[in-house]
N, CA, C and O atoms as a DFTB+ gen file, in Angstrom:
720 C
 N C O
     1  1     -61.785       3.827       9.956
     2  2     -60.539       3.438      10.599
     3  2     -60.844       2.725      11.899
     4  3     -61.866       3.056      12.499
     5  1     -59.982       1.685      12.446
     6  2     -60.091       1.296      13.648
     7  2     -58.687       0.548      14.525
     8  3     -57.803       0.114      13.788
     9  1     -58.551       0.451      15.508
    10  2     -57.321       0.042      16.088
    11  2     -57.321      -1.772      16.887
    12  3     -58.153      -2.512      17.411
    13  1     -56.302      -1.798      16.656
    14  2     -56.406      -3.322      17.296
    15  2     -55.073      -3.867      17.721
    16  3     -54.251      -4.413      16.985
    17  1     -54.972      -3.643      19.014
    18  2     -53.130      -3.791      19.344
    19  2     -52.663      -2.516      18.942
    20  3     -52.997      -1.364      19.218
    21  1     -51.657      -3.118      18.094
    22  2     -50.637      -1.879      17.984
    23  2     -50.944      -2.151      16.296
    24  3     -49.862      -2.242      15.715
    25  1     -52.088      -2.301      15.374
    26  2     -52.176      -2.022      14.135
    27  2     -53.188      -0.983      14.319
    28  3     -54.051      -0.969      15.197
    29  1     -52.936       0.158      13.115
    30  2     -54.429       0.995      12.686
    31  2     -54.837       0.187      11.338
    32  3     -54.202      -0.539      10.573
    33  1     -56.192       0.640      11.390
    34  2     -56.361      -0.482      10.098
    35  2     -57.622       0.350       9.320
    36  3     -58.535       0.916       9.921
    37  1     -57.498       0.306       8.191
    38  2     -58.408       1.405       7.340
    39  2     -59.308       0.605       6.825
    40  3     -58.716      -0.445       6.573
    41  1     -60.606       0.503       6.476
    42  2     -61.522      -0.342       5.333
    43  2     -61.271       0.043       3.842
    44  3     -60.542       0.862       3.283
    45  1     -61.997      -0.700       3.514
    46  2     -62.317       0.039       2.208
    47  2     -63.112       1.285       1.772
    48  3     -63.951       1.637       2.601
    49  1     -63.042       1.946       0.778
    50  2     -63.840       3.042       0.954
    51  2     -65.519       2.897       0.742
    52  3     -65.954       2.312      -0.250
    53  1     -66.634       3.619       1.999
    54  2     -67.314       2.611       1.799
    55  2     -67.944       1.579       1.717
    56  3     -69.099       1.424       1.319
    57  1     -66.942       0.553       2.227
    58  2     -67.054      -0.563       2.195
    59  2     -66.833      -1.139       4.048
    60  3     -66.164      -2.171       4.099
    61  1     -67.234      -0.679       5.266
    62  2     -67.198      -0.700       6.622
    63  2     -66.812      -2.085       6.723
    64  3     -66.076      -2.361       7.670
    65  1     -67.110      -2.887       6.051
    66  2     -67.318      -4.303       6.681
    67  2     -65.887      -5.335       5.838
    68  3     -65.661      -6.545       5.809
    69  1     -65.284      -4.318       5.341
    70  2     -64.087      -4.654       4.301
    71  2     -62.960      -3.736       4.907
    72  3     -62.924      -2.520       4.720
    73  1     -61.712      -4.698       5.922
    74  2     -60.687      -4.550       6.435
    75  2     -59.167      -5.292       5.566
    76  3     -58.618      -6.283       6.049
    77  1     -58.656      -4.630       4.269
    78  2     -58.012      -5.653       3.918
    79  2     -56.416      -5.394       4.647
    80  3     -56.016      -4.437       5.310
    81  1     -55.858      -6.397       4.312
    82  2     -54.651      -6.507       5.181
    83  2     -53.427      -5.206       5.021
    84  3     -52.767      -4.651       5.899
    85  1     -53.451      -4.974       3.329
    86  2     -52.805      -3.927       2.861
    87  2     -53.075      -2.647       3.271
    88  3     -52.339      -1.806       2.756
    89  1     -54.101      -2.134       4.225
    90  2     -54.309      -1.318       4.475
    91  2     -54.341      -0.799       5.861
    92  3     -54.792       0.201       6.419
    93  1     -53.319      -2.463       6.391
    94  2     -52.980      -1.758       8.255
    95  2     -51.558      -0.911       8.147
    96  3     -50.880      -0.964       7.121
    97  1     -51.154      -0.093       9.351
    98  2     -50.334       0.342       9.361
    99  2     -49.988      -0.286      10.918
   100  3     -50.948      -0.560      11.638
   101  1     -48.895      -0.460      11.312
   102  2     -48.027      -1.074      12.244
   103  2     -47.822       0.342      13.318
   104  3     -47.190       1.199      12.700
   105  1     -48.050       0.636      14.218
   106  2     -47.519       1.477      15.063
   107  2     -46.903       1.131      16.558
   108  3     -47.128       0.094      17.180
   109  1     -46.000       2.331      17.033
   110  2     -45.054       1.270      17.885
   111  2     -45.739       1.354      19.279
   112  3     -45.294       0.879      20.324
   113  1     -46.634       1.884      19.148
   114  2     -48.034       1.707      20.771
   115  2     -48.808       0.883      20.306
   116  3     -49.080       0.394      19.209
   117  1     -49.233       0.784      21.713
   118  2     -50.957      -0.033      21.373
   119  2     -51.773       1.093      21.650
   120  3     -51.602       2.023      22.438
   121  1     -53.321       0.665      20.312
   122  2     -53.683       2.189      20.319
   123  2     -54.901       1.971      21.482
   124  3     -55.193       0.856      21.913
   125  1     -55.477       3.068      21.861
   126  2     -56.484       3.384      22.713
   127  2     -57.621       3.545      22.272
   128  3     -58.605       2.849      22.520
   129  1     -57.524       4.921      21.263
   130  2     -58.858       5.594      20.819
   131  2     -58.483       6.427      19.678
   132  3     -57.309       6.797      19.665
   133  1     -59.361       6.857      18.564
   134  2     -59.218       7.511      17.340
   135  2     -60.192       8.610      17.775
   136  3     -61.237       8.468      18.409
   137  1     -59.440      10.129      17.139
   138  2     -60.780      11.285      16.993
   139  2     -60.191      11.669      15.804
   140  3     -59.068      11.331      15.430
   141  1     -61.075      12.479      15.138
   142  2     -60.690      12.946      13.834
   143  2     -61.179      14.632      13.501
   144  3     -62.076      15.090      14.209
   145  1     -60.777      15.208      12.793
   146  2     -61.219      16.650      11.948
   147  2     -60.775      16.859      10.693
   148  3     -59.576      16.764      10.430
   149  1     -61.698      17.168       9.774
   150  2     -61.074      17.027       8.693
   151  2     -60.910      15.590       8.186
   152  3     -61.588      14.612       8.503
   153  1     -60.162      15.636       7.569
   154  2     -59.480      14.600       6.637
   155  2     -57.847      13.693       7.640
   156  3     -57.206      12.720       7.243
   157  1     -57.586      14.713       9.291
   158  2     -56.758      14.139      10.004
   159  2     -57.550      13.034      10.914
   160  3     -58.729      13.126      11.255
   161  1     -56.763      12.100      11.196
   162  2     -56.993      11.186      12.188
   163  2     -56.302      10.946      13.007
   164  3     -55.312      10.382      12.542
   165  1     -56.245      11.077      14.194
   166  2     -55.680      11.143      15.028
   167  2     -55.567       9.833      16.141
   168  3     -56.728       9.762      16.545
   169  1     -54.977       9.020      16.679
   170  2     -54.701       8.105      17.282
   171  2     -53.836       8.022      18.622
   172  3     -52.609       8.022      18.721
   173  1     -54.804       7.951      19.627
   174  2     -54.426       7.655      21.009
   175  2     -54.012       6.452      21.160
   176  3     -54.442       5.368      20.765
   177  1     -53.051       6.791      21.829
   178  2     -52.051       4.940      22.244
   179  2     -51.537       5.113      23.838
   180  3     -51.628       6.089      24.582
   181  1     -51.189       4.304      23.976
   182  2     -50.381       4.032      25.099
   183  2     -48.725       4.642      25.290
   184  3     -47.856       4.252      26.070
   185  1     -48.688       5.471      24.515
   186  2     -47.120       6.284      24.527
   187  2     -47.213       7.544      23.656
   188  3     -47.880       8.484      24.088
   189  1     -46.545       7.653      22.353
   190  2     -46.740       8.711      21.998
   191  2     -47.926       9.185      20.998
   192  3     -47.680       8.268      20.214
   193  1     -48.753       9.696      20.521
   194  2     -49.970       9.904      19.711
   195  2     -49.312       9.949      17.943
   196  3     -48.190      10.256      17.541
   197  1     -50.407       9.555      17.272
   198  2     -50.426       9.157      16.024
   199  2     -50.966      10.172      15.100
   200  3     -51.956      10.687      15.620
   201  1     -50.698      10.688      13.880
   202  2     -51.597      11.467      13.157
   203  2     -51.675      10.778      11.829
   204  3     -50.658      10.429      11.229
   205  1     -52.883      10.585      11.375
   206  2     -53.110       9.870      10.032
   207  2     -53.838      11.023       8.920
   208  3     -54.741      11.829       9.146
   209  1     -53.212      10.810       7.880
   210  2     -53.870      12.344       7.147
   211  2     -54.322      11.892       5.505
   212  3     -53.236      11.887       4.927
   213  1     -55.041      11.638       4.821
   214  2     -55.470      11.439       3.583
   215  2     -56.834      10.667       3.478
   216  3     -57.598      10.198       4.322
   217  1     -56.836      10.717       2.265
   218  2     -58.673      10.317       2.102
   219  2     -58.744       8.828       1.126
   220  3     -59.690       8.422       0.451
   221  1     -57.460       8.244       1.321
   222  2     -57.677       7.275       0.185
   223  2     -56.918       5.792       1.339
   224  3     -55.688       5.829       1.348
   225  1     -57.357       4.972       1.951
   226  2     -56.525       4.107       2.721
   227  2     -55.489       3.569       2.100
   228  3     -54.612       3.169       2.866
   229  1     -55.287       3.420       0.930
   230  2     -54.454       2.670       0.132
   231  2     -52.690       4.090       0.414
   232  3     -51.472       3.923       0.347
   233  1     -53.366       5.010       0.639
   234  2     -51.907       6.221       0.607
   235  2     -52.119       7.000       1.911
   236  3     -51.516       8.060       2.081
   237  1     -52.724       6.647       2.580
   238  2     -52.755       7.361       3.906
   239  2     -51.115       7.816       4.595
   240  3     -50.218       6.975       4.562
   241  1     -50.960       8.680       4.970
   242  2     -49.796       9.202       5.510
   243  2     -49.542       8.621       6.912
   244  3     -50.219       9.428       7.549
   245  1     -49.179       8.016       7.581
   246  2     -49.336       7.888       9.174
   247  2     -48.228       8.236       9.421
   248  3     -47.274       7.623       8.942
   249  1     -47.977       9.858      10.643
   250  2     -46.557       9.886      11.691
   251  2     -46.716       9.620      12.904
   252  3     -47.742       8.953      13.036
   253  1     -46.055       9.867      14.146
   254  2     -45.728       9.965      15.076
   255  2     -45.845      11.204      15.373
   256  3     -45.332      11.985      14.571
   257  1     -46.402      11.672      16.351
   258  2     -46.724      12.682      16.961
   259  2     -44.864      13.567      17.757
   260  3     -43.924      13.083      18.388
   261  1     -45.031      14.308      17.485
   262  2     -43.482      14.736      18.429
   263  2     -43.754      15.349      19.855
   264  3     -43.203      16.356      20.298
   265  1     -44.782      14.505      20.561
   266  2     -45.158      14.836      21.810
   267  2     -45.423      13.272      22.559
   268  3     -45.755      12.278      21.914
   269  1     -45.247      13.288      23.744
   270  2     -45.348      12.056      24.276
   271  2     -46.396      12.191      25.474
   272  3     -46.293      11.842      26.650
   273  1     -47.238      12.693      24.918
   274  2     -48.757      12.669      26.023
   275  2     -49.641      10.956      25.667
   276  3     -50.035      10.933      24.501
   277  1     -49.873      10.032      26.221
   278  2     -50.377       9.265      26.178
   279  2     -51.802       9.217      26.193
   280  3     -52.178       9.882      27.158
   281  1     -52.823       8.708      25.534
   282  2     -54.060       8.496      25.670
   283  2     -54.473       7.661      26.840
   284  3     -54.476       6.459      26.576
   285  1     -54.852       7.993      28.163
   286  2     -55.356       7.437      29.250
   287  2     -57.040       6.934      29.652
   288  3     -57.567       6.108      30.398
   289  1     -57.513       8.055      28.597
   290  2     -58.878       6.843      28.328
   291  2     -59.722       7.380      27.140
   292  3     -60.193       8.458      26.778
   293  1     -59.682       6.157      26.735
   294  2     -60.751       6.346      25.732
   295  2     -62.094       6.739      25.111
   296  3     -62.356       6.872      23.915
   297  1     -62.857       6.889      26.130
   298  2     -64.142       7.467      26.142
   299  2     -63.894       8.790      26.948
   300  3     -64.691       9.184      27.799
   301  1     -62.976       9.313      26.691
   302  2     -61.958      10.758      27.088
   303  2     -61.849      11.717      25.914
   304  3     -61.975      12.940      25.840
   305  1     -61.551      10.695      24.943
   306  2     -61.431      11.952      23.531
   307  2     -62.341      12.180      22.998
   308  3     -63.331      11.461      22.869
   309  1     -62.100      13.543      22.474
   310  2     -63.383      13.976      21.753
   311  2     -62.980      14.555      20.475
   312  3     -61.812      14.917      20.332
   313  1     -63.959      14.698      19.389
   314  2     -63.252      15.213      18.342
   315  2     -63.986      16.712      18.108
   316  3     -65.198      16.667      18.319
   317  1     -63.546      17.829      17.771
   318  2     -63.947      19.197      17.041
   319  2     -63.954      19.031      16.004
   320  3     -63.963      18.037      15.278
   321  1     -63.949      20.381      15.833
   322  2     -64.078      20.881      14.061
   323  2     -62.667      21.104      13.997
   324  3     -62.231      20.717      12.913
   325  1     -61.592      21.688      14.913
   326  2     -60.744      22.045      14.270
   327  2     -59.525      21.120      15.007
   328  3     -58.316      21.335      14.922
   329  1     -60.166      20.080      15.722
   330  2     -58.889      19.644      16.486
   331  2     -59.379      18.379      17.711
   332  3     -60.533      18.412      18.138
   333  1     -58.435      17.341      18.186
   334  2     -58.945      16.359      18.907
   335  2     -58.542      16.634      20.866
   336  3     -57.446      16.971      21.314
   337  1     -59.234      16.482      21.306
   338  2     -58.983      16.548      22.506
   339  2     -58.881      15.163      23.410
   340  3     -59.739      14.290      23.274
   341  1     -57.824      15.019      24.306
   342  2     -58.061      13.726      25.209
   343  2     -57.501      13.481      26.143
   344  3     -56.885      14.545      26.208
   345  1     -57.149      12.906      27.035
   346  2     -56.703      13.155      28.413
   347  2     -55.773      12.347      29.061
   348  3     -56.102      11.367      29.729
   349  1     -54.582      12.730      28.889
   350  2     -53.616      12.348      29.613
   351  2     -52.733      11.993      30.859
   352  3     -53.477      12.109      31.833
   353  1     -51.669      11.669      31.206
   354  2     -51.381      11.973      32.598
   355  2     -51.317      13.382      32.992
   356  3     -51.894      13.807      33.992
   357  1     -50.475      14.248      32.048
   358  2     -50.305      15.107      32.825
   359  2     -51.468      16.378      32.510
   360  3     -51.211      17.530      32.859
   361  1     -52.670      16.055      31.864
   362  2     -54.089      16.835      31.558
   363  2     -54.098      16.831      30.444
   364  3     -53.231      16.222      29.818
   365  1     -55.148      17.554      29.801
   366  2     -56.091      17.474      28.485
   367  2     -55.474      18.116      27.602
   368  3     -55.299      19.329      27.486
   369  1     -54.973      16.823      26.654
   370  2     -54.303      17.320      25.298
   371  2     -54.926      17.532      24.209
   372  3     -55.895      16.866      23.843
   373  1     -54.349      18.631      23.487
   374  2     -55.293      18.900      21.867
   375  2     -54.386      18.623      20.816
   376  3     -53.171      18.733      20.978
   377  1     -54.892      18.275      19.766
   378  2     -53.994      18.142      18.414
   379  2     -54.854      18.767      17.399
   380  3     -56.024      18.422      17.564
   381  1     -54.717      19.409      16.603
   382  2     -55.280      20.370      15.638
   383  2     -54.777      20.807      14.935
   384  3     -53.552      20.731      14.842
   385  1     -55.603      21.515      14.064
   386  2     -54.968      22.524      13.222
   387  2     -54.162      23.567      13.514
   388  3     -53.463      24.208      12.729
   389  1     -54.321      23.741      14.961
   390  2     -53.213      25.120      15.932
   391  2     -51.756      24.086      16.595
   392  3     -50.890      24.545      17.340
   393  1     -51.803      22.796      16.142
   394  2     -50.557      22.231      16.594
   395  2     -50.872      21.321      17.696
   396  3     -52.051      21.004      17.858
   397  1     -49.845      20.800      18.577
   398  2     -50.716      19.949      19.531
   399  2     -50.147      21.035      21.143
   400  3     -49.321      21.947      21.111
   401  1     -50.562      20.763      21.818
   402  2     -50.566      21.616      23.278
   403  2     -51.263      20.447      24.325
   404  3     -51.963      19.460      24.099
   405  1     -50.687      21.091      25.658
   406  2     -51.751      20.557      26.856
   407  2     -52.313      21.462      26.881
   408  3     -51.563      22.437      26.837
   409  1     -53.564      21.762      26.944
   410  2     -54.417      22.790      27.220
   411  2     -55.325      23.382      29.070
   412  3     -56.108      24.207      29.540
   413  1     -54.399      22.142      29.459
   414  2     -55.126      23.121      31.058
   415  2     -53.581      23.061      31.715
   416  3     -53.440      22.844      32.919
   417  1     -52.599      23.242      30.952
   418  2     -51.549      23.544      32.099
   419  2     -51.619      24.983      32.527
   420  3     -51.038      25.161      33.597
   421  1     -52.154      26.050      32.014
   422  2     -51.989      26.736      32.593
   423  2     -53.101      26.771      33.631
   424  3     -53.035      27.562      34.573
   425  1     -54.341      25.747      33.446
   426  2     -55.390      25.786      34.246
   427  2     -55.798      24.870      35.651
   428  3     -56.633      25.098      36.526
   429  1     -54.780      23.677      35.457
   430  2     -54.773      23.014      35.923
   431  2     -53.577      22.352      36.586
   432  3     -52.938      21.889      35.641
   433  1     -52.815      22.008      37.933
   434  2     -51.633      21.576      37.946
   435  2     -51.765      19.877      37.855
   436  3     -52.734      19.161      38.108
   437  1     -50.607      19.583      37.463
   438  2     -50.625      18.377      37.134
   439  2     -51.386      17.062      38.725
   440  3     -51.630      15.881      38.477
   441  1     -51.490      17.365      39.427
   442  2     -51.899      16.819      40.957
   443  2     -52.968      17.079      40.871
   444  3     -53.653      16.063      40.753
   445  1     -53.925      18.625      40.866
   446  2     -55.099      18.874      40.460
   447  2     -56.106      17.940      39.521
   448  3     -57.266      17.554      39.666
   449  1     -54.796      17.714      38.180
   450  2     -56.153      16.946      37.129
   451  2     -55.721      15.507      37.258
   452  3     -56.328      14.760      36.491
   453  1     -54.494      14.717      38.319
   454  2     -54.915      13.396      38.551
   455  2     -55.669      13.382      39.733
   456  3     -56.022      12.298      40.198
   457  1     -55.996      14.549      40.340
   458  2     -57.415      13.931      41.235
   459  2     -58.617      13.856      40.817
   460  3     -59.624      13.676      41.503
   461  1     -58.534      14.009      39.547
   462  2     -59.624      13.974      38.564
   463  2     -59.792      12.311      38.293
   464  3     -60.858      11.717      38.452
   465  1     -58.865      11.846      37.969
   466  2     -58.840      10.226      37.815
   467  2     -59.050      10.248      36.401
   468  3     -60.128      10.074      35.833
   469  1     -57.952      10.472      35.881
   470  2     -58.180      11.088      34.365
   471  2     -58.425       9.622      33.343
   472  3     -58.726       9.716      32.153
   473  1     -58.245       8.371      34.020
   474  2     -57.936       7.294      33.411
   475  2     -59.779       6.692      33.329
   476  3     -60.291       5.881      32.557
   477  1     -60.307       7.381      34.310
   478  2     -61.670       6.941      34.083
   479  2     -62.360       7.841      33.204
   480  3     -63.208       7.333      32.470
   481  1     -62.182       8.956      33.139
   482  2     -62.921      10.486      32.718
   483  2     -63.573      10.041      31.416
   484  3     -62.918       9.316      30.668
   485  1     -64.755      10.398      31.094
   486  2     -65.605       9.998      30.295
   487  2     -66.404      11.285      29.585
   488  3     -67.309      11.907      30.142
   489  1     -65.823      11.597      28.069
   490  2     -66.803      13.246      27.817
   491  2     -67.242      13.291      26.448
   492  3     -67.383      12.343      25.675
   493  1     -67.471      14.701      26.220
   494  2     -67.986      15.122      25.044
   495  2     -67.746      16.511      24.914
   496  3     -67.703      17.333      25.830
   497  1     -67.546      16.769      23.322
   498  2     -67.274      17.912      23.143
   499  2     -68.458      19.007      22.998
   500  3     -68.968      18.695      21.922
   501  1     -69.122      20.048      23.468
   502  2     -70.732      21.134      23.280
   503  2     -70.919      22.512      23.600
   504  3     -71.066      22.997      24.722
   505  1     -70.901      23.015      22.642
   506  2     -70.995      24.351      22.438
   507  2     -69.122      24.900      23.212
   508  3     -68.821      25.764      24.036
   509  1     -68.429      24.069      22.566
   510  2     -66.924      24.747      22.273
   511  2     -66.118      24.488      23.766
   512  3     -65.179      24.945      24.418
   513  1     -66.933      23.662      23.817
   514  2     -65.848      23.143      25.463
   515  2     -65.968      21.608      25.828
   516  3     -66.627      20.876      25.089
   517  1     -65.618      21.329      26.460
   518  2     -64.940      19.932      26.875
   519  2     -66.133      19.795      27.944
   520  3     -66.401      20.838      28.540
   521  1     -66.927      18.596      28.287
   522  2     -67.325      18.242      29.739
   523  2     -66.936      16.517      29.438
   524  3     -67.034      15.713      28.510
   525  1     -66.572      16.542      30.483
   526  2     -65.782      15.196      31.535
   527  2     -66.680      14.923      32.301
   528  3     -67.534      15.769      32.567
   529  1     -66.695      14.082      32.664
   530  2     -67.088      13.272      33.896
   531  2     -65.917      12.532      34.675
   532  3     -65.214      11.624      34.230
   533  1     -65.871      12.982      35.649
   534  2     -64.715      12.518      36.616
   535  2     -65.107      11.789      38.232
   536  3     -66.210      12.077      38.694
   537  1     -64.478      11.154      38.790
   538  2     -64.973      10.340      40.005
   539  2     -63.747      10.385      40.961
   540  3     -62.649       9.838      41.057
   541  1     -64.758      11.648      41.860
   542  2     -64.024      11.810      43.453
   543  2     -64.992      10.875      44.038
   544  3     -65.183       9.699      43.732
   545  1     -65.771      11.837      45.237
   546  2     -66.562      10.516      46.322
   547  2     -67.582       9.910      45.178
   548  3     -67.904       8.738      45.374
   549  1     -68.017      10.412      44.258
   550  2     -68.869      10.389      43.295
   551  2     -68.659      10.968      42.090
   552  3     -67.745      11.787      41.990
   553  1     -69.601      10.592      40.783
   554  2     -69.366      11.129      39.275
   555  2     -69.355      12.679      39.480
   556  3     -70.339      12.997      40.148
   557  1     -68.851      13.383      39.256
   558  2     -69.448      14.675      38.802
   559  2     -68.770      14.846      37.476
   560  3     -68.092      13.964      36.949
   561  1     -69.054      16.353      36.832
   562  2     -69.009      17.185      35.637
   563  2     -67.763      18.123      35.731
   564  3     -68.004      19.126      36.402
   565  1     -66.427      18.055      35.207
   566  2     -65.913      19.342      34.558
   567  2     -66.009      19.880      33.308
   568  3     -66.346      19.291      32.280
   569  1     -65.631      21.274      33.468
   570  2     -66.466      21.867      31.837
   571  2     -64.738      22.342      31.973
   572  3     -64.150      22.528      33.038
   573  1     -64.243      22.449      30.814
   574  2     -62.829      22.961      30.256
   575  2     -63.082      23.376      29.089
   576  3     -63.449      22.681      28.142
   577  1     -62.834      24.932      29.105
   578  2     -63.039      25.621      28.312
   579  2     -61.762      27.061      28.225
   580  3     -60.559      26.802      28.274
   581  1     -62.094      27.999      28.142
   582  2     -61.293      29.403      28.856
   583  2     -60.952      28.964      29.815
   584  3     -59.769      28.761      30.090
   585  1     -62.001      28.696      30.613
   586  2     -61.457      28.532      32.538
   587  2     -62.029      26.500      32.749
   588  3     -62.590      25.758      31.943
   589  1     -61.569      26.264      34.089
   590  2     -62.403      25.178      34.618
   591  2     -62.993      25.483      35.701
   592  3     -62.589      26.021      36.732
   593  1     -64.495      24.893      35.218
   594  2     -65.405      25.032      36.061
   595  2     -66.225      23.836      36.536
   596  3     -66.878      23.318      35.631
   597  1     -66.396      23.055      38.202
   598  2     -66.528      21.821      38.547
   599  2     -68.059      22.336      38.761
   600  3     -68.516      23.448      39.026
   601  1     -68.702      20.981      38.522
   602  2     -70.535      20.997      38.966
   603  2     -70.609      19.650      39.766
   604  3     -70.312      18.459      39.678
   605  1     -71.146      20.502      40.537
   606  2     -71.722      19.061      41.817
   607  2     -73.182      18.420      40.491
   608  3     -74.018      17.805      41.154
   609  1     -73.386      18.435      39.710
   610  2     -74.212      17.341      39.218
   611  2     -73.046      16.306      39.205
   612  3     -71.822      16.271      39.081
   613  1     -74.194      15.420      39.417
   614  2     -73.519      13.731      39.345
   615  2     -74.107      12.796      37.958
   616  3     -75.277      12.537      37.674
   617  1     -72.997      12.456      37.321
   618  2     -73.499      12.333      36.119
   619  2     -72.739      10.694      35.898
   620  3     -71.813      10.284      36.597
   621  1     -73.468       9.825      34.619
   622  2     -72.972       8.514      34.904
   623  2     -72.783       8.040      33.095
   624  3     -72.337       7.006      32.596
   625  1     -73.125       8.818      32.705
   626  2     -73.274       9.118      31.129
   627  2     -73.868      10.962      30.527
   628  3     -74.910      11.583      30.737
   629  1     -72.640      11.291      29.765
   630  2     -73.386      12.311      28.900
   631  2     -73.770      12.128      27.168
   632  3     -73.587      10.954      26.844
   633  1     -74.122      12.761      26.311
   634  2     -74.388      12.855      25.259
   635  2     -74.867      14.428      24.793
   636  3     -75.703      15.104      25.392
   637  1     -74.057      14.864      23.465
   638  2     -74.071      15.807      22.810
   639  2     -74.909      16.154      21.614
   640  3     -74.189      16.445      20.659
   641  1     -76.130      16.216      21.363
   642  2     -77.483      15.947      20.385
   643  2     -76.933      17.254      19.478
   644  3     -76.901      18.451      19.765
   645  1     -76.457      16.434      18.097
   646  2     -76.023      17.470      17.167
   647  2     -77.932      17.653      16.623
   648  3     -78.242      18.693      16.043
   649  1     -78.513      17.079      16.763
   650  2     -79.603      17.644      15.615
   651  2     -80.183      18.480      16.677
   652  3     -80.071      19.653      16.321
   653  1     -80.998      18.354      18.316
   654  2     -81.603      19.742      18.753
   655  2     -80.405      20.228      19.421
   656  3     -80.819      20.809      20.424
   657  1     -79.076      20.295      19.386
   658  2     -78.426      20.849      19.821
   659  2     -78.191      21.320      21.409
   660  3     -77.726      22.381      21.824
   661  1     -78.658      20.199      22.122
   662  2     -78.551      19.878      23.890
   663  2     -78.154      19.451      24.344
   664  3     -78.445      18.287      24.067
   665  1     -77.009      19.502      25.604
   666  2     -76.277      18.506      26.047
   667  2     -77.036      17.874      27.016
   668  3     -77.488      18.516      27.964
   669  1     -77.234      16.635      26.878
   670  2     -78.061      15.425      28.028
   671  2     -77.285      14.755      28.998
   672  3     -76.129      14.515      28.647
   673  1     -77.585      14.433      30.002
   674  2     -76.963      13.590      31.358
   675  2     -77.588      12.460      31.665
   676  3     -78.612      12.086      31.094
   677  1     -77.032      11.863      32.557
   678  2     -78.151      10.646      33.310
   679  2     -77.559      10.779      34.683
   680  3     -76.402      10.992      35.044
   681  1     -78.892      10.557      35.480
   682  2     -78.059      10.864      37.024
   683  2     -79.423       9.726      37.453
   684  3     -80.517       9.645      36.894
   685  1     -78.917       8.948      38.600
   686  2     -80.046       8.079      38.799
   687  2     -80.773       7.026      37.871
   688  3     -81.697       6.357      38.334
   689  1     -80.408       6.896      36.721
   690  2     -80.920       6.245      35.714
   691  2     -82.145       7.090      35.339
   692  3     -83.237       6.530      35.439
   693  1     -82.099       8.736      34.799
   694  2     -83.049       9.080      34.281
   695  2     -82.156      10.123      33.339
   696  3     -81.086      10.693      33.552
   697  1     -82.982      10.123      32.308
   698  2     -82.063      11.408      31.396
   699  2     -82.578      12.587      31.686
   700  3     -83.769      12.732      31.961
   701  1     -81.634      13.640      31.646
   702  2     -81.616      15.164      31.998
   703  2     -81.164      16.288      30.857
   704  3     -80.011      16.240      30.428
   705  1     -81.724      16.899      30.564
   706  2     -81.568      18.385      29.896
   707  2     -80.442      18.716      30.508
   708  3     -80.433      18.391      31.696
   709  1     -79.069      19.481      29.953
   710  2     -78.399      20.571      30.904
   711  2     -78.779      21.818      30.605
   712  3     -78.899      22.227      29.450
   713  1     -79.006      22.547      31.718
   714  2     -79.560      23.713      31.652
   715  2     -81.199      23.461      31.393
   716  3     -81.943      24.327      30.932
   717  1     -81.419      22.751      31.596
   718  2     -83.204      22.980      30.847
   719  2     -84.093      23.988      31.917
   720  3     -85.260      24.283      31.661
């Protein structure tokens, strides 16, 4: 799947490099960013969020989300196993299999996570929590999980290594272990 304006547009199955026309769908945002779980796809836009659900592009289901959290950046969402996370104005929204929610209102007030600069925030999903990268005087790290917890590391890129299972940083132009 991929977005372009305000079309989603499916390939063929298979076939990556095969976009046929019959297989865009028209939506009334322009989209941002796609995460997926399962067999759902999920679509960040510029107004209200998208859910796309089937395995065949030719019958794909596409609705409208009945929440109006906007996708504010794109290298913001992340996808789970059971659900997409991404970051809005008013903080970090999930859509899943448990329904969709903001998930740090109770953790976060809405003033709190735009001093985050949520429009830049840049993450990944590892070992069952959220880390961001956000920019006060400098990059640093939030982890959103149960609680939020801020790290003075300064970070400028992360990455989530599904095969040794480590979350990596870059600070200075060198890569870093977390926790190593």
């Amino acid at each position: 799947a991929g977005i372009s304006g305000n079309q989603l547009c499916f390939s063929e199955p298979y076939q990556p490099h095969a976009w046929p026309r019959k297989y865009r769908r028209t939506i009334a945002y322009r989209g941002v960013a796609l995460g997926v779980f399962g067999s759902t796809l999920v679509v960040g836009t510029e107004g209200r969020p998208y859910i796309a659900q089937g395995v065949d592009p030719e019958t794909m289901s596409v609705t409208m989300a009945g929440v109006e959290f906007p996708c504010v950046s794109a290298r913001g969402m992340v996808s789970t196993d059971n659900g997409v996370l991404y970051p809005s104005h008013d903080g970090l929204v999930y859509i899943g299999v448990n329904g969709t929610e903001l998930t740090t209102a109770s953790l976060l007030s809405r003033a709190n996570w735009q001093a985050l600069t949520p429009t830049n925030l840049f993450a990944v999903w590892h070992a069952g929590r959220y880390y961001g990268c956000y920019f006060d005087t400098q990059n640093r790290i939030i982890i959103i999980g149960d609680k939020v917890t801020r790290s003075d590391i300064q970070s400028t890129a992360l990455f989530s290594d599904p095969v040794d299972g480590n979350l990596y940083f870059v600070h200075n132009n060198a890569i870093y272990r977390w926790n190593a």
